[in-house]
Amino acid sequence: MEPMALGKDYAHQQCSIARALEVVGERWTLLVVRDAFYGVRRYNDFLTHLGAPRAVLAARLQALVEAGVLDRRRYQESPPRDEYVLTARGLALWPVLRALGAWGRAEVPGAVPVRHFHHADCGTELGPYGECPACRVPVPPGDVEMRPGAGLDPDPGDPVGRALLGTRRLLVPLPHGWEGGNS
Amino acid sequence: MEPMALGKDYAHQQCSIARALEVVGERWTLLVVRDAFYGVRRYNDFLTHLGAPRAVLAARLQALVEAGVLDRRRYQESPPRDEYVLTARGLALWPVLRALGAWGRAEVPGAVPVRHFHHADCGTELGPYGECPACRVPVPPGDVEMRPGAGLDPDPGDPVGRALLGTRRLLVPLPHGWEGGNS
DNA sequence: CAGGGTCAGTTCATTCAATGAACCTTGGTG
DNA sequence: CACCAAGGTTCATTGAATGAACTGACCCTG
């Protein structure tokens, strides 16, 4: 059998859903993409925030780059360091994450809202498909403001989780190098 | 460590997306749900259409029943036979499948549309979130008509694939026992 | 310039899940 | 009674995930 990168072999399925799952259907993959929307860009930040094994994370990042979902690019030369940012194809996954999150919030029992997503332009909370009910337009992820909800752990163990506590705009990179912030 | 049914252990994630993926994030699971929308209800039909190993299918069906996504119910007594049908919670996954399918069609290279989904009331093709652009309402899956697209294999090997060739309304169970139809 | 620290991985032994084939059970059919 | 269908279960094998340890490039501090 052929190498097949890591395709899960249900490519033969006559279905765009199956094709999408070939790319983003593996364990951890969609959580990596979610974190990328939250502003995570560096290997170590994905690592600490996700808690995934290092080898798995490396494999997923590489697969997402090969699939054109993430772009790997140099952000400093001296110790050569790369970051992973969403491409247009990756940004197009926003409705998938919205739909999954909406379902997880509404349909999994005992779910307290962890985060809220608002239209940055007008402050209205987004509808289930990522549209703004007030402006009646689909809101691109760059115009989404993420606000903490009641279910959000106010003191996560990892620094990335702490950086994601406040109100933030999606896709804005996590702060690095300057100063942690509070305390 | 606790039994944990088959939860993939990223439940600790502070995120409704992660909670959703706990339920439907495993290999094959979303394809089972997709087939349920297409009208597949029986173990053997899932089996032949998906090509998943029997043990995996049995595990996924059971997990989906326990998660309240599918309902298992007796459809005949004499040889006792059960079928699996979507619950309200399962039906709420329709936007997730729509979003995944839309992304797979639009963003995975070389994808020819396999199926089209239309509003049964007016015939308009659905938008990316499952809404009807003409009626401007979200279309519940029961009002969706599925039509074959150019990318659909006109002669699939399995009988279930053949039964799904034509124009069908979602959720309508596959024909059984009477007569196959054509040829 | 030795020692320690950071970042981004790779390697490796172990564990766990997926695969495919065979088998089993219940109840009908010829 | 032999055979078949539906809906599984069991089991050996393969493959992927896990977590810990290690590597290597580069910087900083004393």
PDB file of N, CA and C in Angstrom, chain A residues 73-171:
ATOM      1  N   ARG A  73       5.723  29.911   8.753  1.00  0.00           N
ATOM      2  CA  ARG A  73       6.579  30.997   8.291  1.00  0.00           C
ATOM      3  C   ARG A  73       7.525  31.458   9.385  1.00  0.00           C
ATOM      4  N   ARG A  74       8.681  31.875   8.949  1.00  0.00           N
ATOM      5  CA  ARG A  74       9.759  32.329   9.801  1.00  0.00           C
ATOM      6  C   ARG A  74       9.380  33.641  10.456  1.00  0.00           C
ATOM      7  N   TYR A  75       9.505  33.702  11.764  1.00  0.00           N
ATOM      8  CA  TYR A  75       9.225  34.985  12.411  1.00  0.00           C
ATOM      9  C   TYR A  75      10.466  35.577  13.070  1.00  0.00           C
ATOM     10  N   GLN A  76      11.538  34.795  13.127  1.00  0.00           N
ATOM     11  CA  GLN A  76      12.822  35.365  13.519  1.00  0.00           C
ATOM     12  C   GLN A  76      13.912  34.486  12.950  1.00  0.00           C
ATOM     13  N   GLU A  77      15.079  35.091  12.730  1.00  0.00           N
ATOM     14  CA  GLU A  77      16.141  34.361  12.044  1.00  0.00           C
ATOM     15  C   GLU A  77      17.187  33.820  13.005  1.00  0.00           C
ATOM     16  N   SER A  78      17.536  34.611  13.986  1.00  0.00           N
ATOM     17  CA  SER A  78      18.767  34.283  14.716  1.00  0.00           C
ATOM     18  C   SER A  78      18.749  32.911  15.369  1.00  0.00           C
ATOM     19  N   PRO A  79      17.823  32.605  16.281  1.00  0.00           N
ATOM     20  CA  PRO A  79      17.535  31.180  16.346  1.00  0.00           C
ATOM     21  C   PRO A  79      16.359  30.993  15.401  1.00  0.00           C
ATOM     22  N   PRO A  80      16.529  30.276  14.349  1.00  0.00           N
ATOM     23  CA  PRO A  80      15.447  30.194  13.375  1.00  0.00           C
ATOM     24  C   PRO A  80      14.172  29.650  14.011  1.00  0.00           C
ATOM     25  N   ARG A  81      13.121  30.445  13.943  1.00  0.00           N
ATOM     26  CA  ARG A  81      11.860  30.042  14.571  1.00  0.00           C
ATOM     27  C   ARG A  81      10.717  30.275  13.608  1.00  0.00           C
ATOM     28  N   ASP A  82       9.832  29.260  13.541  1.00  0.00           N
ATOM     29  CA  ASP A  82       8.691  29.369  12.653  1.00  0.00           C
ATOM     30  C   ASP A  82       7.407  29.466  13.461  1.00  0.00           C
ATOM     31  N   GLU A  83       6.408  30.066  12.859  1.00  0.00           N
ATOM     32  CA  GLU A  83       5.087  30.062  13.473  1.00  0.00           C
ATOM     33  C   GLU A  83       4.100  29.552  12.448  1.00  0.00           C
ATOM     34  N   TYR A  84       2.979  29.086  12.968  1.00  0.00           N
ATOM     35  CA  TYR A  84       1.953  28.492  12.118  1.00  0.00           C
ATOM     36  C   TYR A  84       0.732  29.405  12.137  1.00  0.00           C
ATOM     37  N   VAL A  85       0.369  29.885  10.971  1.00  0.00           N
ATOM     38  CA  VAL A  85      -0.791  30.779  10.897  1.00  0.00           C
ATOM     39  C   VAL A  85      -1.798  30.223   9.893  1.00  0.00           C
ATOM     40  N   LEU A  86      -3.040  30.530  10.129  1.00  0.00           N
ATOM     41  CA  LEU A  86      -4.106  30.029   9.272  1.00  0.00           C
ATOM     42  C   LEU A  86      -4.025  30.651   7.886  1.00  0.00           C
ATOM     43  N   THR A  87      -4.188  29.831   6.886  1.00  0.00           N
ATOM     44  CA  THR A  87      -4.337  30.319   5.512  1.00  0.00           C
ATOM     45  C   THR A  87      -5.801  30.659   5.267  1.00  0.00           C
ATOM     46  N   ALA A  88      -6.092  31.097   4.049  1.00  0.00           N
ATOM     47  CA  ALA A  88      -7.493  31.334   3.699  1.00  0.00           C
ATOM     48  C   ALA A  88      -8.297  30.049   3.844  1.00  0.00           C
ATOM     49  N   ARG A  89      -7.696  28.949   3.433  1.00  0.00           N
ATOM     50  CA  ARG A  89      -8.391  27.670   3.565  1.00  0.00           C
ATOM     51  C   ARG A  89      -8.647  27.333   5.026  1.00  0.00           C
ATOM     52  N   GLY A  90      -7.679  27.657   5.882  1.00  0.00           N
ATOM     53  CA  GLY A  90      -7.874  27.434   7.301  1.00  0.00           C
ATOM     54  C   GLY A  90      -8.951  28.338   7.875  1.00  0.00           C
ATOM     55  N   LEU A  91      -8.941  29.592   7.467  1.00  0.00           N
ATOM     56  CA  LEU A  91      -9.962  30.523   7.966  1.00  0.00           C
ATOM     57  C   LEU A  91     -11.363  30.069   7.572  1.00  0.00           C
ATOM     58  N   ALA A  92     -11.442  29.371   6.445  1.00  0.00           N
ATOM     59  CA  ALA A  92     -12.744  28.875   5.996  1.00  0.00           C
ATOM     60  C   ALA A  92     -13.283  27.779   6.907  1.00  0.00           C
ATOM     61  N   LEU A  93     -12.468  27.308   7.837  1.00  0.00           N
ATOM     62  CA  LEU A  93     -12.957  26.298   8.780  1.00  0.00           C
ATOM     63  C   LEU A  93     -13.733  26.915   9.938  1.00  0.00           C
ATOM     64  N   TRP A  94     -13.768  28.221  10.003  1.00  0.00           N
ATOM     65  CA  TRP A  94     -14.460  28.881  11.113  1.00  0.00           C
ATOM     66  C   TRP A  94     -15.903  28.408  11.279  1.00  0.00           C
ATOM     67  N   PRO A  95     -16.692  28.306  10.208  1.00  0.00           N
ATOM     68  CA  PRO A  95     -18.057  27.795  10.399  1.00  0.00           C
ATOM     69  C   PRO A  95     -18.109  26.398  10.992  1.00  0.00           C
ATOM     70  N   VAL A  96     -17.130  25.575  10.658  1.00  0.00           N
ATOM     71  CA  VAL A  96     -17.111  24.224  11.229  1.00  0.00           C
ATOM     72  C   VAL A  96     -16.927  24.306  12.742  1.00  0.00           C
ATOM     73  N   LEU A  97     -15.992  25.132  13.179  1.00  0.00           N
ATOM     74  CA  LEU A  97     -15.762  25.254  14.616  1.00  0.00           C
ATOM     75  C   LEU A  97     -16.972  25.883  15.312  1.00  0.00           C
ATOM     76  N   ARG A  98     -17.561  26.876  14.671  1.00  0.00           N
ATOM     77  CA  ARG A  98     -18.762  27.484  15.229  1.00  0.00           C
ATOM     78  C   ARG A  98     -19.851  26.436  15.419  1.00  0.00           C
ATOM     79  N   ALA A  99     -20.077  25.652  14.380  1.00  0.00           N
ATOM     80  CA  ALA A  99     -21.157  24.672  14.446  1.00  0.00           C
ATOM     81  C   ALA A  99     -20.868  23.641  15.530  1.00  0.00           C
ATOM     82  N   LEU A 100     -19.637  23.187  15.595  1.00  0.00           N
ATOM     83  CA  LEU A 100     -19.287  22.211  16.625  1.00  0.00           C
ATOM     84  C   LEU A 100     -19.438  22.816  18.018  1.00  0.00           C
ATOM     85  N   GLY A 101     -18.955  24.032  18.181  1.00  0.00           N
ATOM     86  CA  GLY A 101     -19.047  24.679  19.489  1.00  0.00           C
ATOM     87  C   GLY A 101     -20.493  24.916  19.882  1.00  0.00           C
ATOM     88  N   ALA A 102     -21.298  25.347  18.919  1.00  0.00           N
ATOM     89  CA  ALA A 102     -22.707  25.579  19.233  1.00  0.00           C
ATOM     90  C   ALA A 102     -23.370  24.282  19.663  1.00  0.00           C
ATOM     91  N   TRP A 103     -23.053  23.206  18.952  1.00  0.00           N
ATOM     92  CA  TRP A 103     -23.637  21.926  19.320  1.00  0.00           C
ATOM     93  C   TRP A 103     -23.148  21.472  20.696  1.00  0.00           C
ATOM     94  N   GLY A 104     -21.854  21.600  20.926  1.00  0.00           N
ATOM     95  CA  GLY A 104     -21.297  21.192  22.211  1.00  0.00           C
ATOM     96  C   GLY A 104     -21.913  21.972  23.369  1.00  0.00           C
ATOM     97  N   ARG A 105     -22.172  23.234  23.126  1.00  0.00           N
ATOM     98  CA  ARG A 105     -22.756  24.055  24.195  1.00  0.00           C
ATOM     99  C   ARG A 105     -24.219  23.684  24.389  1.00  0.00           C
ATOM    100  N   ALA A 106     -24.937  23.486  23.313  1.00  0.00           N
ATOM    101  CA  ALA A 106     -26.377  23.310  23.429  1.00  0.00           C
ATOM    102  C   ALA A 106     -26.762  21.876  23.760  1.00  0.00           C
ATOM    103  N   GLU A 107     -26.005  20.919  23.266  1.00  0.00           N
ATOM    104  CA  GLU A 107     -26.506  19.555  23.280  1.00  0.00           C
ATOM    105  C   GLU A 107     -25.783  18.607  24.224  1.00  0.00           C
ATOM    106  N   VAL A 108     -24.607  18.955  24.633  1.00  0.00           N
ATOM    107  CA  VAL A 108     -23.952  18.100  25.610  1.00  0.00           C
ATOM    108  C   VAL A 108     -24.441  18.518  26.988  1.00  0.00           C
ATOM    109  N   PRO A 109     -24.962  17.561  27.760  1.00  0.00           N
ATOM    110  CA  PRO A 109     -25.607  17.941  29.009  1.00  0.00           C
ATOM    111  C   PRO A 109     -24.630  18.600  29.978  1.00  0.00           C
ATOM    112  N   GLY A 110     -25.149  19.545  30.726  1.00  0.00           N
ATOM    113  CA  GLY A 110     -24.361  20.182  31.767  1.00  0.00           C
ATOM    114  C   GLY A 110     -23.279  21.096  31.268  1.00  0.00           C
ATOM    115  N   ALA A 111     -23.500  21.694  30.099  1.00  0.00           N
ATOM    116  CA  ALA A 111     -22.480  22.568  29.544  1.00  0.00           C
ATOM    117  C   ALA A 111     -22.793  24.019  29.878  1.00  0.00           C
ATOM    118  N   VAL A 112     -21.900  24.635  30.624  1.00  0.00           N
ATOM    119  CA  VAL A 112     -22.014  26.059  30.909  1.00  0.00           C
ATOM    120  C   VAL A 112     -21.180  26.791  29.865  1.00  0.00           C
ATOM    121  N   PRO A 113     -21.677  27.897  29.316  1.00  0.00           N
ATOM    122  CA  PRO A 113     -20.907  28.568  28.261  1.00  0.00           C
ATOM    123  C   PRO A 113     -19.500  28.918  28.724  1.00  0.00           C
ATOM    124  N   VAL A 114     -18.537  28.539  27.948  1.00  0.00           N
ATOM    125  CA  VAL A 114     -17.147  28.772  28.314  1.00  0.00           C
ATOM    126  C   VAL A 114     -16.676  30.105  27.736  1.00  0.00           C
ATOM    127  N   ARG A 115     -17.034  30.346  26.487  1.00  0.00           N
ATOM    128  CA  ARG A 115     -16.674  31.612  25.856  1.00  0.00           C
ATOM    129  C   ARG A 115     -17.869  32.109  25.052  1.00  0.00           C
ATOM    130  N   HIS A 116     -17.910  33.397  24.886  1.00  0.00           N
ATOM    131  CA  HIS A 116     -18.914  33.991  24.006  1.00  0.00           C
ATOM    132  C   HIS A 116     -18.208  34.681  22.862  1.00  0.00           C
ATOM    133  N   PHE A 117     -18.868  34.694  21.708  1.00  0.00           N
ATOM    134  CA  PHE A 117     -18.281  35.317  20.532  1.00  0.00           C
ATOM    135  C   PHE A 117     -19.201  36.423  20.049  1.00  0.00           C
ATOM    136  N   HIS A 118     -18.619  37.593  19.901  1.00  0.00           N
ATOM    137  CA  HIS A 118     -19.409  38.771  19.554  1.00  0.00           C
ATOM    138  C   HIS A 118     -18.874  39.412  18.287  1.00  0.00           C
ATOM    139  N   HIS A 119     -19.766  40.097  17.612  1.00  0.00           N
ATOM    140  CA  HIS A 119     -19.367  40.888  16.465  1.00  0.00           C
ATOM    141  C   HIS A 119     -18.634  42.129  16.994  1.00  0.00           C
ATOM    142  N   ALA A 120     -17.355  42.261  16.640  1.00  0.00           N
ATOM    143  CA  ALA A 120     -16.564  43.352  17.199  1.00  0.00           C
ATOM    144  C   ALA A 120     -17.139  44.712  16.799  1.00  0.00           C
ATOM    145  N   ASP A 121     -17.729  44.791  15.628  1.00  0.00           N
ATOM    146  CA  ASP A 121     -18.238  46.077  15.152  1.00  0.00           C
ATOM    147  C   ASP A 121     -19.411  46.591  15.991  1.00  0.00           C
ATOM    148  N   CYS A 122     -20.259  45.680  16.444  1.00  0.00           N
ATOM    149  CA  CYS A 122     -21.479  46.152  17.105  1.00  0.00           C
ATOM    150  C   CYS A 122     -21.674  45.527  18.475  1.00  0.00           C
ATOM    151  N   GLY A 123     -20.864  44.552  18.838  1.00  0.00           N
ATOM    152  CA  GLY A 123     -20.975  43.972  20.173  1.00  0.00           C
ATOM    153  C   GLY A 123     -22.016  42.881  20.318  1.00  0.00           C
ATOM    154  N   THR A 124     -22.783  42.618  19.291  1.00  0.00           N
ATOM    155  CA  THR A 124     -23.830  41.603  19.369  1.00  0.00           C
ATOM    156  C   THR A 124     -23.225  40.209  19.412  1.00  0.00           C
ATOM    157  N   GLU A 125     -23.812  39.351  20.223  1.00  0.00           N
ATOM    158  CA  GLU A 125     -23.331  37.972  20.268  1.00  0.00           C
ATOM    159  C   GLU A 125     -23.720  37.257  18.981  1.00  0.00           C
ATOM    160  N   LEU A 126     -22.773  36.449  18.477  1.00  0.00           N
ATOM    161  CA  LEU A 126     -22.992  35.795  17.193  1.00  0.00           C
ATOM    162  C   LEU A 126     -24.067  34.721  17.294  1.00  0.00           C
ATOM    163  N   GLY A 127     -24.752  34.479  16.196  1.00  0.00           N
ATOM    164  CA  GLY A 127     -25.683  33.373  16.104  1.00  0.00           C
ATOM    165  C   GLY A 127     -24.937  32.070  15.884  1.00  0.00           C
ATOM    166  N   PRO A 128     -25.663  30.988  15.804  1.00  0.00           N
ATOM    167  CA  PRO A 128     -25.019  29.671  15.771  1.00  0.00           C
ATOM    168  C   PRO A 128     -24.136  29.430  14.555  1.00  0.00           C
ATOM    169  N   TYR A 129     -24.328  30.194  13.496  1.00  0.00           N
ATOM    170  CA  TYR A 129     -23.493  29.958  12.308  1.00  0.00           C
ATOM    171  C   TYR A 129     -22.401  31.003  12.175  1.00  0.00           C
ATOM    172  N   GLY A 130     -22.202  31.805  13.211  1.00  0.00           N
ATOM    173  CA  GLY A 130     -21.189  32.834  13.120  1.00  0.00           C
ATOM    174  C   GLY A 130     -21.664  34.092  12.430  1.00  0.00           C
ATOM    175  N   GLU A 131     -22.975  34.196  12.301  1.00  0.00           N
ATOM    176  CA  GLU A 131     -23.499  35.419  11.700  1.00  0.00           C
ATOM    177  C   GLU A 131     -23.875  36.408  12.806  1.00  0.00           C
ATOM    178  N   CYS A 132     -23.933  37.694  12.459  1.00  0.00           N
ATOM    179  CA  CYS A 132     -24.350  38.697  13.440  1.00  0.00           C
ATOM    180  C   CYS A 132     -25.851  38.908  13.285  1.00  0.00           C
ATOM    181  N   PRO A 133     -26.616  38.621  14.325  1.00  0.00           N
ATOM    182  CA  PRO A 133     -28.074  38.737  14.207  1.00  0.00           C
ATOM    183  C   PRO A 133     -28.504  40.182  13.981  1.00  0.00           C
ATOM    184  N   ALA A 134     -27.718  41.133  14.476  1.00  0.00           N
ATOM    185  CA  ALA A 134     -28.085  42.533  14.315  1.00  0.00           C
ATOM    186  C   ALA A 134     -27.738  43.011  12.904  1.00  0.00           C
ATOM    187  N   CYS A 135     -26.489  42.810  12.504  1.00  0.00           N
ATOM    188  CA  CYS A 135     -26.065  43.313  11.194  1.00  0.00           C
ATOM    189  C   CYS A 135     -26.502  42.378  10.065  1.00  0.00           C
ATOM    190  N   ARG A 136     -26.903  41.183  10.389  1.00  0.00           N
ATOM    191  CA  ARG A 136     -27.358  40.199   9.394  1.00  0.00           C
ATOM    192  C   ARG A 136     -26.299  39.925   8.332  1.00  0.00           C
ATOM    193  N   VAL A 137     -25.060  39.827   8.770  1.00  0.00           N
ATOM    194  CA  VAL A 137     -23.982  39.437   7.866  1.00  0.00           C
ATOM    195  C   VAL A 137     -23.187  38.326   8.532  1.00  0.00           C
ATOM    196  N   PRO A 138     -22.595  37.448   7.723  1.00  0.00           N
ATOM    197  CA  PRO A 138     -21.630  36.503   8.308  1.00  0.00           C
ATOM    198  C   PRO A 138     -20.402  37.286   8.741  1.00  0.00           C
ATOM    199  N   VAL A 139     -19.953  37.021   9.953  1.00  0.00           N
ATOM    200  CA  VAL A 139     -18.832  37.786  10.503  1.00  0.00           C
ATOM    201  C   VAL A 139     -17.543  37.026  10.257  1.00  0.00           C
ATOM    202  N   PRO A 140     -16.593  37.591   9.524  1.00  0.00           N
ATOM    203  CA  PRO A 140     -15.318  36.900   9.340  1.00  0.00           C
ATOM    204  C   PRO A 140     -14.587  36.804  10.682  1.00  0.00           C
ATOM    205  N   PRO A 141     -13.816  35.774  10.866  1.00  0.00           N
ATOM    206  CA  PRO A 141     -13.208  35.535  12.174  1.00  0.00           C
ATOM    207  C   PRO A 141     -12.383  36.712  12.683  1.00  0.00           C
ATOM    208  N   GLY A 142     -11.798  37.468  11.776  1.00  0.00           N
ATOM    209  CA  GLY A 142     -11.017  38.610  12.237  1.00  0.00           C
ATOM    210  C   GLY A 142     -11.844  39.695  12.893  1.00  0.00           C
ATOM    211  N   ASP A 143     -13.145  39.653  12.684  1.00  0.00           N
ATOM    212  CA  ASP A 143     -14.024  40.649  13.296  1.00  0.00           C
ATOM    213  C   ASP A 143     -14.769  40.093  14.493  1.00  0.00           C
ATOM    214  N   VAL A 144     -14.301  38.963  14.984  1.00  0.00           N
ATOM    215  CA  VAL A 144     -14.979  38.336  16.112  1.00  0.00           C
ATOM    216  C   VAL A 144     -14.224  38.647  17.399  1.00  0.00           C
ATOM    217  N   GLU A 145     -14.979  39.023  18.392  1.00  0.00           N
ATOM    218  CA  GLU A 145     -14.400  39.264  19.711  1.00  0.00           C
ATOM    219  C   GLU A 145     -14.816  38.135  20.632  1.00  0.00           C
ATOM    220  N   MET A 146     -13.821  37.560  21.290  1.00  0.00           N
ATOM    221  CA  MET A 146     -14.067  36.427  22.169  1.00  0.00           C
ATOM    222  C   MET A 146     -14.103  36.937  23.604  1.00  0.00           C
ATOM    223  N   ARG A 147     -15.158  36.594  24.330  1.00  0.00           N
ATOM    224  CA  ARG A 147     -15.278  37.047  25.719  1.00  0.00           C
ATOM    225  C   ARG A 147     -15.433  35.841  26.635  1.00  0.00           C
ATOM    226  N   PRO A 148     -14.908  35.938  27.827  1.00  0.00           N
ATOM    227  CA  PRO A 148     -15.000  34.796  28.751  1.00  0.00           C
ATOM    228  C   PRO A 148     -16.444  34.555  29.174  1.00  0.00           C
ATOM    229  N   GLY A 149     -16.779  33.295  29.378  1.00  0.00           N
ATOM    230  CA  GLY A 149     -18.104  32.910  29.845  1.00  0.00           C
ATOM    231  C   GLY A 149     -18.027  32.348  31.254  1.00  0.00           C
ATOM    232  N   ALA A 150     -19.197  31.987  31.801  1.00  0.00           N
ATOM    233  CA  ALA A 150     -19.244  31.552  33.197  1.00  0.00           C
ATOM    234  C   ALA A 150     -18.504  30.231  33.399  1.00  0.00           C
ATOM    235  N   GLY A 151     -18.417  29.416  32.359  1.00  0.00           N
ATOM    236  CA  GLY A 151     -17.796  28.117  32.522  1.00  0.00           C
ATOM    237  C   GLY A 151     -16.290  28.114  32.374  1.00  0.00           C
ATOM    238  N   LEU A 152     -15.716  29.279  32.169  1.00  0.00           N
ATOM    239  CA  LEU A 152     -14.274  29.335  31.927  1.00  0.00           C
ATOM    240  C   LEU A 152     -13.512  29.278  33.242  1.00  0.00           C
ATOM    241  N   ASP A 153     -12.605  28.337  33.323  1.00  0.00           N
ATOM    242  CA  ASP A 153     -11.760  28.222  34.507  1.00  0.00           C
ATOM    243  C   ASP A 153     -10.959  29.518  34.675  1.00  0.00           C
ATOM    244  N   PRO A 154     -11.160  30.210  35.811  1.00  0.00           N
ATOM    245  CA  PRO A 154     -10.512  31.520  35.958  1.00  0.00           C
ATOM    246  C   PRO A 154      -9.014  31.441  36.228  1.00  0.00           C
ATOM    247  N   ASP A 155      -8.511  30.254  36.502  1.00  0.00           N
ATOM    248  CA  ASP A 155      -7.073  30.158  36.771  1.00  0.00           C
ATOM    249  C   ASP A 155      -6.500  28.872  36.179  1.00  0.00           C
ATOM    250  N   PRO A 156      -6.353  28.854  34.861  1.00  0.00           N
ATOM    251  CA  PRO A 156      -5.792  27.657  34.234  1.00  0.00           C
ATOM    252  C   PRO A 156      -4.311  27.511  34.573  1.00  0.00           C
ATOM    253  N   GLY A 157      -3.869  26.285  34.547  1.00  0.00           N
ATOM    254  CA  GLY A 157      -2.489  26.033  34.943  1.00  0.00           C
ATOM    255  C   GLY A 157      -1.462  26.572  33.970  1.00  0.00           C
ATOM    256  N   ASP A 158      -1.805  26.556  32.702  1.00  0.00           N
ATOM    257  CA  ASP A 158      -0.785  26.906  31.716  1.00  0.00           C
ATOM    258  C   ASP A 158      -0.861  28.382  31.329  1.00  0.00           C
ATOM    259  N   PRO A 159       0.258  28.959  30.982  1.00  0.00           N
ATOM    260  CA  PRO A 159       0.312  30.383  30.638  1.00  0.00           C
ATOM    261  C   PRO A 159      -0.523  30.737  29.414  1.00  0.00           C
ATOM    262  N   VAL A 160      -0.661  29.796  28.480  1.00  0.00           N
ATOM    263  CA  VAL A 160      -1.461  30.091  27.295  1.00  0.00           C
ATOM    264  C   VAL A 160      -2.932  30.225  27.684  1.00  0.00           C
ATOM    265  N   GLY A 161      -3.394  29.311  28.501  1.00  0.00           N
ATOM    266  CA  GLY A 161      -4.753  29.418  28.992  1.00  0.00           C
ATOM    267  C   GLY A 161      -4.966  30.725  29.725  1.00  0.00           C
ATOM    268  N   ARG A 162      -3.963  31.171  30.463  1.00  0.00           N
ATOM    269  CA  ARG A 162      -4.088  32.436  31.181  1.00  0.00           C
ATOM    270  C   ARG A 162      -4.153  33.608  30.205  1.00  0.00           C
ATOM    271  N   ALA A 163      -3.384  33.514  29.133  1.00  0.00           N
ATOM    272  CA  ALA A 163      -3.399  34.592  28.149  1.00  0.00           C
ATOM    273  C   ALA A 163      -4.729  34.662  27.409  1.00  0.00           C
ATOM    274  N   LEU A 164      -5.470  33.554  27.423  1.00  0.00           N
ATOM    275  CA  LEU A 164      -6.740  33.528  26.694  1.00  0.00           C
ATOM    276  C   LEU A 164      -7.923  33.820  27.606  1.00  0.00           C
ATOM    277  N   LEU A 165      -7.648  34.298  28.836  1.00  0.00           N
ATOM    278  CA  LEU A 165      -8.730  34.508  29.789  1.00  0.00           C
ATOM    279  C   LEU A 165      -9.597  35.700  29.440  1.00  0.00           C
ATOM    280  N   GLY A 166      -8.989  36.756  28.971  1.00  0.00           N
ATOM    281  CA  GLY A 166      -9.723  38.009  28.813  1.00  0.00           C
ATOM    282  C   GLY A 166     -10.465  38.099  27.502  1.00  0.00           C
ATOM    283  N   THR A 167     -10.986  39.267  27.265  1.00  0.00           N
ATOM    284  CA  THR A 167     -11.639  39.549  25.993  1.00  0.00           C
ATOM    285  C   THR A 167     -10.563  39.782  24.944  1.00  0.00           C
ATOM    286  N   ARG A 168     -10.661  39.048  23.853  1.00  0.00           N
ATOM    287  CA  ARG A 168      -9.656  39.126  22.804  1.00  0.00           C
ATOM    288  C   ARG A 168     -10.322  39.056  21.448  1.00  0.00           C
ATOM    289  N   ARG A 169      -9.646  39.596  20.495  1.00  0.00           N
ATOM    290  CA  ARG A 169     -10.116  39.427  19.131  1.00  0.00           C
ATOM    291  C   ARG A 169      -9.481  38.166  18.563  1.00  0.00           C
ATOM    292  N   LEU A 170     -10.226  37.426  17.774  1.00  0.00           N
ATOM    293  CA  LEU A 170      -9.677  36.215  17.171  1.00  0.00           C
ATOM    294  C   LEU A 170      -8.502  36.566  16.263  1.00  0.00           C
ATOM    295  N   LEU A 171      -7.639  35.616  16.084  1.00  0.00           N
ATOM    296  CA  LEU A 171      -6.514  35.666  15.151  1.00  0.00           C
ATOM    297  C   LEU A 171      -5.387  36.580  15.598  1.00  0.00           C
TER     298      LEU A 171
END
